[in-house]
Tab-separated table of C-alpha atoms and ligand atoms in Angstrom:
chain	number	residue	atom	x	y	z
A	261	UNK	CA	-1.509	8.120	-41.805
A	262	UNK	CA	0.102	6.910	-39.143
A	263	UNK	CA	1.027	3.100	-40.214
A	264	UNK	CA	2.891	5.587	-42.965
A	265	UNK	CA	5.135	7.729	-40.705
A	266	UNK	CA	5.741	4.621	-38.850
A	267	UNK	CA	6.992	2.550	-42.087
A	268	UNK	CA	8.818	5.805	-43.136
A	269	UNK	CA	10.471	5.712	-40.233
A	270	UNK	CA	11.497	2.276	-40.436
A	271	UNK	CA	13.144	2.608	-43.620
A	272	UNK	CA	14.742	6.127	-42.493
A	273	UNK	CA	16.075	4.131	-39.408
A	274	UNK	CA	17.400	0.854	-41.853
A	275	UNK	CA	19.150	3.441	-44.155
A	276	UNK	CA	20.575	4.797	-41.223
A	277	UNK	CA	22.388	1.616	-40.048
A	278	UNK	CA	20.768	0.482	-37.211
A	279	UNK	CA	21.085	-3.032	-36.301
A	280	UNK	CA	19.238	-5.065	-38.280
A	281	UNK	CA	18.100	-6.714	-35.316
A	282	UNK	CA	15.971	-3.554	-34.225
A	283	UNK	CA	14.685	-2.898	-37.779
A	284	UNK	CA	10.992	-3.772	-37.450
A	285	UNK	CA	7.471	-3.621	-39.547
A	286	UNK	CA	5.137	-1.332	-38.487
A	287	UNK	CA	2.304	-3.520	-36.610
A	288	UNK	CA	-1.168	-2.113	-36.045
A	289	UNK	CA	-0.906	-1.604	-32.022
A	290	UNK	CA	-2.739	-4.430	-30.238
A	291	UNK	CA	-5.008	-3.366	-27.490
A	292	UNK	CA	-6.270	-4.695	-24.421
A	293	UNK	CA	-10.080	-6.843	-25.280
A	294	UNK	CA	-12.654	-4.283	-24.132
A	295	UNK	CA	-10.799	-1.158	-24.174
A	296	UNK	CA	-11.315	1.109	-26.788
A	297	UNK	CA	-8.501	3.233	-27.950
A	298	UNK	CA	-9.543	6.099	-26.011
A	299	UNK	CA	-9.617	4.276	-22.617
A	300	UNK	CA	-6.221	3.688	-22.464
A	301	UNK	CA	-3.440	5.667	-21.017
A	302	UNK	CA	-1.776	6.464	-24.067
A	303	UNK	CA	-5.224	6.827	-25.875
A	304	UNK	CA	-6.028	10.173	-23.199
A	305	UNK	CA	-2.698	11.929	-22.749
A	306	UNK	CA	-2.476	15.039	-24.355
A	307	UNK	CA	-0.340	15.396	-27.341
A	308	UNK	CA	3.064	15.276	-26.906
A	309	UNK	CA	3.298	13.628	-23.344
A	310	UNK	CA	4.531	10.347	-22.884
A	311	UNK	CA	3.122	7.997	-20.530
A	312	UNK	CA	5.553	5.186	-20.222
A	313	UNK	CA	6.183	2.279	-17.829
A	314	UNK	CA	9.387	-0.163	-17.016
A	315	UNK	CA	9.388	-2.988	-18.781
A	316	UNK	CA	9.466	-6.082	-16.282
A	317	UNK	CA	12.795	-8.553	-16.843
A	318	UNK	CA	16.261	-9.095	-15.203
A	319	UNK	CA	16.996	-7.529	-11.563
A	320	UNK	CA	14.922	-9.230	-8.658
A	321	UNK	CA	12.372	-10.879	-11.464
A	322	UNK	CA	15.277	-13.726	-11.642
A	323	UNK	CA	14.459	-15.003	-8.294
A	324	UNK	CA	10.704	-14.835	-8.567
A	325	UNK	CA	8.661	-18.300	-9.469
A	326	UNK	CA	7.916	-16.925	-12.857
A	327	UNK	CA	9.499	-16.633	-16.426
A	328	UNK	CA	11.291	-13.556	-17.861
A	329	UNK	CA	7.750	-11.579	-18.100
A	330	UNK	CA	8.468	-9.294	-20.586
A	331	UNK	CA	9.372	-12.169	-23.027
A	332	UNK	CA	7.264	-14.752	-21.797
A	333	UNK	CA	3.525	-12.923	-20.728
A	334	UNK	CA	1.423	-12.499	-23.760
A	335	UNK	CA	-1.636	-10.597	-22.130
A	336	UNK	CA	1.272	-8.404	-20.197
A	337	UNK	CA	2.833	-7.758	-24.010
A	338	UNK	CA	-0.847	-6.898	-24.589
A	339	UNK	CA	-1.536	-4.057	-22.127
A	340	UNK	CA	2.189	-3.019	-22.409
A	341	UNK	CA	1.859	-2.165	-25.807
A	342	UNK	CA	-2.362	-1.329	-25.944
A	343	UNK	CA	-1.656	1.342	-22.896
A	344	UNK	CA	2.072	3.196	-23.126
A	345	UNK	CA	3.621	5.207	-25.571
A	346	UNK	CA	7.174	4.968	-24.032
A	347	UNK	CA	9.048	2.283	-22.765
A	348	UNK	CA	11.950	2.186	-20.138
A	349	UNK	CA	14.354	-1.114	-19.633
A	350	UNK	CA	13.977	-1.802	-15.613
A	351	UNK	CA	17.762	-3.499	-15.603
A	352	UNK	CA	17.809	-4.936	-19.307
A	353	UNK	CA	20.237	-2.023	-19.975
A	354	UNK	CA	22.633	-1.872	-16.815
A	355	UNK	CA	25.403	-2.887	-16.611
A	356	UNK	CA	25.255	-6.533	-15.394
A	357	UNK	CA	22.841	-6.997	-18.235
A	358	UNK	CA	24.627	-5.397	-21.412
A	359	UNK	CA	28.526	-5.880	-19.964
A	360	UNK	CA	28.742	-8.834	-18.183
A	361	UNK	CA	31.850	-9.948	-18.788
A	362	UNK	CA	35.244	-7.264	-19.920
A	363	UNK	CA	34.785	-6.602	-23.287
A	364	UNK	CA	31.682	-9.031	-23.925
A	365	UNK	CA	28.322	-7.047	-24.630
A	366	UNK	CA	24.906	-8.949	-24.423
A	367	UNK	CA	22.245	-6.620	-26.344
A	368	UNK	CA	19.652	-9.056	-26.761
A	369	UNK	CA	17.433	-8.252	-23.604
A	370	UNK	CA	17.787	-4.798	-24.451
A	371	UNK	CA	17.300	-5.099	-28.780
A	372	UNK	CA	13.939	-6.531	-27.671
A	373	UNK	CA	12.207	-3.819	-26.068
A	374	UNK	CA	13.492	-1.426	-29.100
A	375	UNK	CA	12.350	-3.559	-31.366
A	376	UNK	CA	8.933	-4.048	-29.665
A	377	UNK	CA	8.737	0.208	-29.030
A	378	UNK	CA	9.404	0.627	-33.040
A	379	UNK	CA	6.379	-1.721	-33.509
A	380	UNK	CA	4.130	-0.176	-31.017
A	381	UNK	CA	5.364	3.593	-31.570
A	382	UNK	CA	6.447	3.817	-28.480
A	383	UNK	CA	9.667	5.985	-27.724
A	384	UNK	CA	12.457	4.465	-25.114
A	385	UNK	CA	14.127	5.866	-21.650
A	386	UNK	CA	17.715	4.066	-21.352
A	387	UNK	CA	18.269	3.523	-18.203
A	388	UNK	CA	21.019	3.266	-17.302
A	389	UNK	CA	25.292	4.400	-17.657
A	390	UNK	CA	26.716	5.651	-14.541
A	391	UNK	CA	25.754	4.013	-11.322
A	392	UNK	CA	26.973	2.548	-8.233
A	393	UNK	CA	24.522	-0.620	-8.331
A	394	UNK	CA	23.870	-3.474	-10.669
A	395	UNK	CA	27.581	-3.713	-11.925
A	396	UNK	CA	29.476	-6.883	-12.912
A	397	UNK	CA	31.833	-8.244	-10.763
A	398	UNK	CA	34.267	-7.776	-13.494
A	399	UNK	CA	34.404	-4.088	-12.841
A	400	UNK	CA	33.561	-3.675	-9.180
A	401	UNK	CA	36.578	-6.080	-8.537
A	402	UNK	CA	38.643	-5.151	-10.861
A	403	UNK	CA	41.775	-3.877	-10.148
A	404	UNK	CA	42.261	-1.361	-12.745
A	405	UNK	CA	44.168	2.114	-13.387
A	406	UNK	CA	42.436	5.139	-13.451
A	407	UNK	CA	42.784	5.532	-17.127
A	408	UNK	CA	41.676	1.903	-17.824
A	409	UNK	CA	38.797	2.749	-15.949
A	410	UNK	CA	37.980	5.989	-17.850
A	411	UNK	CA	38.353	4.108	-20.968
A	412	UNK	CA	36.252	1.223	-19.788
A	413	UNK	CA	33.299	3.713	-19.451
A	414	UNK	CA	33.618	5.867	-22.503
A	415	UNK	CA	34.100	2.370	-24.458
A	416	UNK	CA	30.432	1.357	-22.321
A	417	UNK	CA	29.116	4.631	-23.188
A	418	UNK	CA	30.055	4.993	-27.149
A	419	UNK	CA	28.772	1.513	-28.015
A	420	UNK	CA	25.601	1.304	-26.009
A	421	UNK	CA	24.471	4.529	-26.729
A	422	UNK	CA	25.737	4.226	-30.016
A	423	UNK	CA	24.548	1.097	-30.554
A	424	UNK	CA	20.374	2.487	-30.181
A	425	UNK	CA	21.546	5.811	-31.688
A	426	UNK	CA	18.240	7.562	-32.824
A	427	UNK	CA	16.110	5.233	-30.684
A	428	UNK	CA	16.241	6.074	-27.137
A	429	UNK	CA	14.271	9.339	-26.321
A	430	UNK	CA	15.915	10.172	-23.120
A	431	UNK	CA	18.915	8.262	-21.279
A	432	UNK	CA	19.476	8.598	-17.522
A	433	UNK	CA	23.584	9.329	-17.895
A	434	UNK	CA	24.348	9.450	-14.045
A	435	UNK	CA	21.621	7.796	-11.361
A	436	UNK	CA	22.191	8.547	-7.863
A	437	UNK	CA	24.921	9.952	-7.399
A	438	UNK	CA	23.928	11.941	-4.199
A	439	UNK	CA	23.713	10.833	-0.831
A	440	UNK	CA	20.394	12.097	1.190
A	441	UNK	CA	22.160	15.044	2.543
A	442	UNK	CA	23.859	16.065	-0.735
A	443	UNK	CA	27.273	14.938	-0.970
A	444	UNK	CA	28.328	12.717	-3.809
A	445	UNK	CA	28.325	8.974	-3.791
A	446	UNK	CA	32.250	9.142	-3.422
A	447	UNK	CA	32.515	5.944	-1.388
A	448	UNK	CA	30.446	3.266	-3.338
A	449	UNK	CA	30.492	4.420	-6.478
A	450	UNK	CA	33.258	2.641	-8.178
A	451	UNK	CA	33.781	5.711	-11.353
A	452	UNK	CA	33.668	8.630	-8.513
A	453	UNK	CA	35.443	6.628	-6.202
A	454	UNK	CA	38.683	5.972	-8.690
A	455	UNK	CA	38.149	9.168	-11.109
A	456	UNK	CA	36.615	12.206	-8.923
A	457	UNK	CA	33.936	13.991	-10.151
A	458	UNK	CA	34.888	15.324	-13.058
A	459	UNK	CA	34.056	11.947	-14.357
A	460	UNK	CA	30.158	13.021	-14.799
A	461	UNK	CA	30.582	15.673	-16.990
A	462	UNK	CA	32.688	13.130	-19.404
A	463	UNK	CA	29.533	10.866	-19.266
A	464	UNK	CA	27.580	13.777	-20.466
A	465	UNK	CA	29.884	14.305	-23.467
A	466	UNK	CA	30.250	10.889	-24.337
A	467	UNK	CA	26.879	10.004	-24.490
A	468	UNK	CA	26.123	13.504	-26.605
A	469	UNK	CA	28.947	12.407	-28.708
A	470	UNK	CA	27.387	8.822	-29.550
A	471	UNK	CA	23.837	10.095	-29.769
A	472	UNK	CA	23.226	14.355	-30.070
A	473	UNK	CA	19.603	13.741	-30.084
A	474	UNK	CA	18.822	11.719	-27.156
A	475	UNK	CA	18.121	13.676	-24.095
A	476	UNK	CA	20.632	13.350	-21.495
A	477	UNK	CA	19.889	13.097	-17.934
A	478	UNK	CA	20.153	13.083	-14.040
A	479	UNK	CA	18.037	10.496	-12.378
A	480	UNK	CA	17.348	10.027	-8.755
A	481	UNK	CA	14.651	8.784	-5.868
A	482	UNK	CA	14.001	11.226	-2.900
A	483	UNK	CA	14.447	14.159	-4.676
A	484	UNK	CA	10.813	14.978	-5.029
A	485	UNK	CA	10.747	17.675	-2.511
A	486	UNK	CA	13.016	20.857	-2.113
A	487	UNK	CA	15.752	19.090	-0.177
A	488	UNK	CA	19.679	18.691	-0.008
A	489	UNK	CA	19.697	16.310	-2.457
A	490	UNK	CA	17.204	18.180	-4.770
A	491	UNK	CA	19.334	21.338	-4.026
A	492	UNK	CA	22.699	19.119	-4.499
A	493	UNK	CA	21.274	18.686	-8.268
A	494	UNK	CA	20.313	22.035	-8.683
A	495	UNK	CA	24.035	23.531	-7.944
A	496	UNK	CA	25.700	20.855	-9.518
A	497	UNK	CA	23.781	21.610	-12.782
A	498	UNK	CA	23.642	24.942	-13.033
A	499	UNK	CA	27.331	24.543	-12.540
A	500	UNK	CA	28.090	21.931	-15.449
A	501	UNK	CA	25.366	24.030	-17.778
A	502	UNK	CA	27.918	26.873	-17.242
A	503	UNK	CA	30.763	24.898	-18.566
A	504	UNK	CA	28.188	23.546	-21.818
A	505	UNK	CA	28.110	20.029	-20.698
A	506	UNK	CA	25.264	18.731	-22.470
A	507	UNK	CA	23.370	17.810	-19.729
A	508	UNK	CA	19.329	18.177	-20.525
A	509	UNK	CA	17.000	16.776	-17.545
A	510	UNK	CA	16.404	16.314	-13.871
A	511	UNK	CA	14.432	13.462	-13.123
A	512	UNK	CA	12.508	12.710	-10.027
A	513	UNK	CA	11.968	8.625	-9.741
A	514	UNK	CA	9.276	9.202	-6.906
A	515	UNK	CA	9.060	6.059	-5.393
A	516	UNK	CA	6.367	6.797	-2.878
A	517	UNK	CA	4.771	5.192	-0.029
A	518	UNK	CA	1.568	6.082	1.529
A	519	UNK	CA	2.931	5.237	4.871
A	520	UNK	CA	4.642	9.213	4.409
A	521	UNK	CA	2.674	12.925	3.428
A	522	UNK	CA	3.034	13.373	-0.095
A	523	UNK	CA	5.424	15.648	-1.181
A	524	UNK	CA	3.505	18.721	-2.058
A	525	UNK	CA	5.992	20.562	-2.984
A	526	UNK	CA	7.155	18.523	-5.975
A	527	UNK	CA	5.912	20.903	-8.392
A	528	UNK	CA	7.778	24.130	-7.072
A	529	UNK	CA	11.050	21.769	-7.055
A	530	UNK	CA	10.803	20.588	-11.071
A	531	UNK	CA	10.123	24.042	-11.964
A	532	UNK	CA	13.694	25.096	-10.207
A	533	UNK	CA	15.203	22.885	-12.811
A	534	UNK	CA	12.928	24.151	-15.879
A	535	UNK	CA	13.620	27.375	-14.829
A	536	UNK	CA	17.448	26.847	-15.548
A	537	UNK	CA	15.989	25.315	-19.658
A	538	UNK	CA	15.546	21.410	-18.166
A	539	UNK	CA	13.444	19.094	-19.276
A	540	UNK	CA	11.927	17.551	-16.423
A	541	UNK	CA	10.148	13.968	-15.646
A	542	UNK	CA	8.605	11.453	-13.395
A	543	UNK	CA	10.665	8.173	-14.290
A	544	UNK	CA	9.658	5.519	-11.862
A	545	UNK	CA	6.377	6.093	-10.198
A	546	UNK	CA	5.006	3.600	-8.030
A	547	UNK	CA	3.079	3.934	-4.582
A	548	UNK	CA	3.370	1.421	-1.943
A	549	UNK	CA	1.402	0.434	0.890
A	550	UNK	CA	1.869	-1.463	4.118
A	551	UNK	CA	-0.719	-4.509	3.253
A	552	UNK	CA	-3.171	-5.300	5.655
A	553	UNK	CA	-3.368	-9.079	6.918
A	554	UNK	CA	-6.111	-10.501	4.143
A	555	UNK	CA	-3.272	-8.733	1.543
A	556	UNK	CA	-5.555	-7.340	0.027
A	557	UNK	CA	-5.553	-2.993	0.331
A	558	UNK	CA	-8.464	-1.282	1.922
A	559	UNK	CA	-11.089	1.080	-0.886
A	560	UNK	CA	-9.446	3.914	2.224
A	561	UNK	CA	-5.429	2.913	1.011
A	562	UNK	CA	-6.475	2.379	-2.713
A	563	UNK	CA	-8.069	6.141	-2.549
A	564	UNK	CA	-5.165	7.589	-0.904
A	565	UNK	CA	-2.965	5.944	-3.295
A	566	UNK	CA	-4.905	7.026	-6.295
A	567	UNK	CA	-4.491	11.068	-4.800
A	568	UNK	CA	-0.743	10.348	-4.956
A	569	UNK	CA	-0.618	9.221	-8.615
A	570	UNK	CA	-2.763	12.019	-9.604
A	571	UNK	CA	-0.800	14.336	-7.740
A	572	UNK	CA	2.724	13.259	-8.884
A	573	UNK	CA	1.331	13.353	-12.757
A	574	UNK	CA	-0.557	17.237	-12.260
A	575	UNK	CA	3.004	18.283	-11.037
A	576	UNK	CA	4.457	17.186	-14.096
A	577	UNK	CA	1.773	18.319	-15.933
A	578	UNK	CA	1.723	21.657	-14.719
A	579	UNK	CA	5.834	22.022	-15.245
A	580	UNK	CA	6.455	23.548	-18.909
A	581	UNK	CA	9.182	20.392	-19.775
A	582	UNK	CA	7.750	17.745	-17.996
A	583	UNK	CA	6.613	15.492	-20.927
A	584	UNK	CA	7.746	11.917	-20.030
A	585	UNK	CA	5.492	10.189	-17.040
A	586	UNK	CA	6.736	6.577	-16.262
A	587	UNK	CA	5.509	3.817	-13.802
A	588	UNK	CA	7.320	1.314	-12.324
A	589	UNK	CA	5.733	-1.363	-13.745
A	590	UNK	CA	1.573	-1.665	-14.197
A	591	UNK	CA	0.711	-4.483	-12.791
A	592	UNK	CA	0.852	-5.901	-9.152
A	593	UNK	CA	2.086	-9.093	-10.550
A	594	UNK	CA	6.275	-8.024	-11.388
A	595	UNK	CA	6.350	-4.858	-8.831
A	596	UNK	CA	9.844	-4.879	-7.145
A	597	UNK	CA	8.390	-3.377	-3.719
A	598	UNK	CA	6.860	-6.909	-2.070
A	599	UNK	CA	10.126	-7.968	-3.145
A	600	UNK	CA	12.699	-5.285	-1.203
A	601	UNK	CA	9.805	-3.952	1.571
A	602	UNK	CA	8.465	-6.858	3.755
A	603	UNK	CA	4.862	-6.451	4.754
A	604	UNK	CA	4.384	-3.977	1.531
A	605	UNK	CA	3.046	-3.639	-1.961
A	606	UNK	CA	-0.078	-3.833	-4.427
A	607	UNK	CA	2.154	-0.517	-5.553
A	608	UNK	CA	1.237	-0.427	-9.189
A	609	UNK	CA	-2.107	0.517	-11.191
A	610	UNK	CA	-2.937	-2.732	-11.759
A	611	UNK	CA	-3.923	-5.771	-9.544
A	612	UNK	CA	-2.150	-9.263	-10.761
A	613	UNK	CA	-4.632	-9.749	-13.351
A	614	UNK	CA	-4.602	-6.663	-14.859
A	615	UNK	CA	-7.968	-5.345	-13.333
A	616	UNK	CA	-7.391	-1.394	-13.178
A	617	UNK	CA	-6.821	-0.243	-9.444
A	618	UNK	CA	-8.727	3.324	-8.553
A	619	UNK	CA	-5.369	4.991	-9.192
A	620	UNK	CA	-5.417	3.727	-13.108
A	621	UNK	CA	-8.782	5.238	-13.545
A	622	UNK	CA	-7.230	8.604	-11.807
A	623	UNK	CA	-4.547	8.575	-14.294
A	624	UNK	CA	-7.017	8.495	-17.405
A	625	UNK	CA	-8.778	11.203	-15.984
A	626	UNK	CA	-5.890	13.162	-15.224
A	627	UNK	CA	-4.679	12.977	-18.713
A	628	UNK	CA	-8.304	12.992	-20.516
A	629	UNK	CA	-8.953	16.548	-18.659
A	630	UNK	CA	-5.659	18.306	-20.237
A	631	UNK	CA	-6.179	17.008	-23.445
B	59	9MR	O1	13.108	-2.664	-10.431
B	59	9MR	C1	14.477	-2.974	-10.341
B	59	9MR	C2	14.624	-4.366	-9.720
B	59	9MR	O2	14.164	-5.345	-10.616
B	59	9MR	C3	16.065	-4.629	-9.339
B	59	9MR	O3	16.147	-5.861	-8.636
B	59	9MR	C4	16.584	-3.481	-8.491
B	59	9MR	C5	18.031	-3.686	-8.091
B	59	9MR	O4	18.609	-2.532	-7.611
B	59	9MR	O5	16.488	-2.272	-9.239
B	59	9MR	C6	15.159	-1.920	-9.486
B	59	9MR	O6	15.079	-0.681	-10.158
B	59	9MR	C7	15.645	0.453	-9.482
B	59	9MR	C8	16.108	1.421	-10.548
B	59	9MR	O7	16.995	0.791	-11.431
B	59	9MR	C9	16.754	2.637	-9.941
B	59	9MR	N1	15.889	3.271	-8.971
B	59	9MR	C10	15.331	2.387	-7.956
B	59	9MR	C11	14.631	1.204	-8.617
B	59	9MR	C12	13.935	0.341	-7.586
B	59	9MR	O8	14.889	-0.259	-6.756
């Protein structure tokens, strides 16, 4: 039944003109030797909730002693596609990636994990449009007009988003674009710099415009609690809802560290936002540690950080809306933290080799109980 809706999708999607180069077969989904369906991730969520992870290329990856992963790993390709149901590029899509040079587009990072979510029925988070990071020098330096600029992101935002129209599930439009204490990233980034902030509700359009179906939203890291920030969100939405910009999540990255309390209030804050008819999610989930000298975590630290996945997913879980859970990555082995937090890591699910961590496990069980 399934290999049929998948092929019927495929020829739905061809007829549709997508890009040849994301047209794919439907292919069995390969899973991890030893695990049975069922004890996998995406084998005990409940129906309808996607559990989805980053998929490991580009960004700080380029200056570690190993190949593009995502291209390059066969077992990671293996547990990738045996254990998540939705996929979300970790900087294949941002700027410096897809635009690199003024009017030059490189899809190909990006066509690959499409093309690898349509064979492993997975769905796809795009990630990401308006931002003050990650962009080309091209732009940042750039000495352009305010209207060339406005054009040069509704150009961006037409033909990415148009170009994986019907394939990407939810797209973060504008990632943070608030300061800690609420007030908008006017200084470093370059589109509310040069165009004021009227420039995020055109994002909003624009994207709706090239794809109506994909779910458009607001994506940020410390806005887990109730907070300026959170509240910053909250106001700004409600305000741009009023006005029908199609704006349709709030999503909380939740980078955590068990170095700080968890915040327990994370579940009150999402349900602010689906109180006001948001979807809500958890789009980068990952839980760092300060490493002890061996390196390796204490059973005490892998415990704590197991409580802190569970916790973040029941939130979500318990928040009518909330159906898209993502980690930053699975595996120990392509985590960003050791990388931007000296002295920290082992962050992720999964140890190097793939060996489930304590805070795996908790996730199965998590989702197993609601199913
Ligand atoms: O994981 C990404 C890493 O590979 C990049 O080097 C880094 C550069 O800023 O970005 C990381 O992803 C970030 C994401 O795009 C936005 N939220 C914070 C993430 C962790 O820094």
């Amino acid at each position: 039944m399934k290999s049929i809706r998948l092929a019927t999708a495929v020829v739905v999607a061809a007829a549709l003109s997508v890009p040849s180069t994301l047209v794919a077969t439907a292919a069995p989904v390969d899973r991890t030797p030893g695990h049975s369906a069922k004890d996998t991730l995406r084998g005990a969520a409940p129906k309808g909730f996607h559990i989805g992870t980053a998929v490991a290329g580009g960004g700080h990856h380029e200056s570690q002693p190993y190949p593009d992963p995502f291209t390059s790993d066969q077992p990671y390709r293996r547990v990738l596609a045996a254990e998540f149901d939705s996929v979300s590029a970790e900087n294949q899509m941002k700027w410096e990636y897809i635009h690199p040079e003024r009017g030059t587009y490189n899809f190909g990072m990006a066509d690959k994990i499409v093309r690898f979510a349509k064979q492993h029925g997975q769905v796809v988070r795009g990630h990401t449009l308006l931002w003050h990071s990650q962009n080309p020098a091209w732009l940042e330096q750039g000495n352009f007009t305010a209207a060339g600029l406005r054009s040069i992101l509704r150009d961006h935002i037409k033909r990415v988003v148009g170009r994986y129209k019907g394939s990407i599930q939810q797209w973060d439009v504008a990632n943070e674009i608030f300061t800690d204490t609420g007030a908008l990233r006017t200084t470093e980034n370059i589109w509310l710099r040069e165009l004021g902030p009227g420039i995020i509700a055109d994002a909003f359009r624009w994207a709706h415009e090239a794809d109506p179906k994909a779910k458009l939203f607001f994506n940020d890291y410390g806005v887990e609690s109730v907070n300026a920030k959170s509240d910053a969100y909250l106001a700004l939405i409600t305000q741009l809802r009023a006005q029908h910009v199609p704006v349709d999540g709030f999503s909380a990255q939740s980078h955590l560290s068990i170095r700080y309390g968890f915040p327990g209030d994370l579940e009150t804050n999402l349900k602010r936002f689906s109180a006001l008819g948001l979807k809500t999610a958890i789009t980068e989930l990952d839980v760092r540690m300060d490493l002890p000298e061996s390196g390796v975590p204490t059973e005490a630290q892998l415990a704590q950080q197991a409580d802190y996945y569970t916790r973040t997913l029941t939130a979500c879980l318990n928040v009518r809306g909330c159906d898209s859970f993502t980690i930053w990555g699975f595996t120990d082995k392509y985590s960003w933290v050791p990388v931007f937090f000296q002295g920290e890591g082992a962050a992720t699910v999964m140890g190097d080799d793939f060996s489930r961590k304590p805070a795996y496990t908790a996730l199965r069980n998590t989702l197993a109980a609601r199913r």
